[in-house]
Amino acid sequence: MKFQKLEDDQTLKDQQNLKQKKELLKQEFEHLEEIKKYDNLSIVSSNDFKFKAELDKLLEMNRSKNKELSLLLKPQTFQSSKSQMGGSQLQTISGTYGQIRSINNHHSDPLFATFTQSIYTKDTDSNEQYIEQLRVQEERYNDLILEESEKRDSLEQQLIQIEKSKLILQQKVEQYQMLTRMSNKRFANTQSLQFLAEQKKETSKVNLRSIKDEFDQMKKMQDTYKKQQEEKQSNLQKVIYVGEENIGHNAIKIEHALSMNTECVRQIEKLEIEKQKKIEKKLESRYTREQIITIVYYQKSHNLDLLNYSTRSRFNNTISQQGLIHISHYLRQLSPQQQN
């Protein structure tokens, strides 16, 4: 269960890392799309810059042309050589404007193709009209210049934004690279943990098999022990039954022996009583010297004192008080040697 929990936690972490990677990749693609859009704008802006360069050239040529026209319109005596020179200059200017028209068609004007001869061949009204048209065209070019300057400012702002976004993208790319390195390390750690988990899984399987085998062996031993205990119990019951039977027989034998012993004691008591009666009969007769010696010998052999003997009561019925006094007095009169 512990290994399963570790695997689940690691899987959850991997899923979270993959989710973060997907989000980062999505942001990266969005920034790439934005960069692509700015690249397209930069291409357009580069074309605008080219157009602006051409427009600057045209404006410079227009200024030089106006200077030449102002010089030509001054009151002076024109000679034929000068008129030819002015015509060549106007032809050159008109040719230049033809080039301008070919370069920038959306700013072209039909006035560029009107003057193909020398200005001196036209009258004064035509020249004034031409000058007015040139002024109108100059204003138009000034408007275009303002428009282009605004475009340039906007493009500069766009370039600034592109630089900022570029820096942001660089930071995010660095973060993404750092996250990629971290994710690669985590992936490597995940692989190592997965490998360790597989090893632990295999070892746990082996341990489970060994535990199962040990459990089976313990169960067999338990069954064997149970059978042995049952056999012992049955044998014990048999022994108890046999012992109870033996005890019963022994009790009967003991009772029989006790009864026999009691009978023997009774017989002995009867014999003792009979013997005592015989002794009493003998003591009732007169004591002789031999009887006294016999009694004294009996006293010495049995360490008895006829006057202090604990069983004197047995003799009270057979020996009279006078007989005992007589025997005691006789024994005191005897010398120790005679007593011996």
Phi, psi and omega in degrees: 000322180295315179295321179297319178296318177298318179295319179295318179296318180294321177297318179296318178297318179298319178297319178296319178297318178296321178296317177297320178297318179298317178297317178296320178295322178297314177298321179297317178296321177297317178294325177295321175298319178295318178297320178299320178297316178295327176297317177299317178297323179294325177296314178297317181295325177295321175297321177296322177297320176298316179297320179296320178298317178295322179295321177298319176299316180296320179296321178297318177293325179294319178298314179298324179293318179296321176300315179297320179294320178296324176292322181290329182280354178292142179290117178200165181275115181269130175267169183292325179295319180293321179295321176296320179295318179295323178296319178296322179296316180294324176298319178297316180296316180295324176296320178297317178293332173296321175296319178299318180297322179291329181283313185239089186288326184284350173248014182285160182222140179292350179292336182294337182261006184277322185264099176249350179248181180290147181293339181282348178278347180265165177273179184290322179298318179296322179294319178294319178297320178296318178297319179297318178296323177295321177296318178299317179294325178295318176298320178297319178293325176297319176298318178297323179295316177300317179298318179292324177295320176297318177299321180296317178299316179297321178294323176297317176299318178297321177296320178298315178297322179296319178297318178297313179296327177296316177297317179299318179295322177297316177298317181292324177296318177298317177298318180296319177297319178297316178296324178295317177297317179296319180294324177295319177297317180294324178295319177296318177297322179296318178296318179295319177296322178295319178297315178297322179295321177296316178299315179296326178295316178296315179297323178294324176297315179298317179296321178295321177297314181297320178296321178296317178298315178298321179295319178297317178298318178296324178294318177298315178299321179295318178297317179298315179298322179296317178297317179298319179295321177296318177297317178298320180296317179296317177298321179296321177297319178297315180298318179298318180297314179295320179297319177298318177298315179297319179298319177299314178297316179297322178298319178297317179297318180296317178299319178296318179295319178297319178296320177295318179296318178299319179295319178296317178300319178298318179296318179297317178299319177299315179297320179296318179297316179297318179297318180296322178297318178298318180296318179298321178296321179292321182288338178294336178284173182285135182281131175261174179297322180294322180293321179297315178301320179297319180294319179297316178300319179295323178295315181294319182291332181249008178055051184250152172235116187297332181277332184243014183289135186293337182256032182295337181298332179293330182269349183296327181281338185256324183252132180283161181297322180293323178295319179294319179296319180296317180293319181293319179295323179292319180292325179292325180288338180287147175285162178301325179292321179293323177298323179290000000 
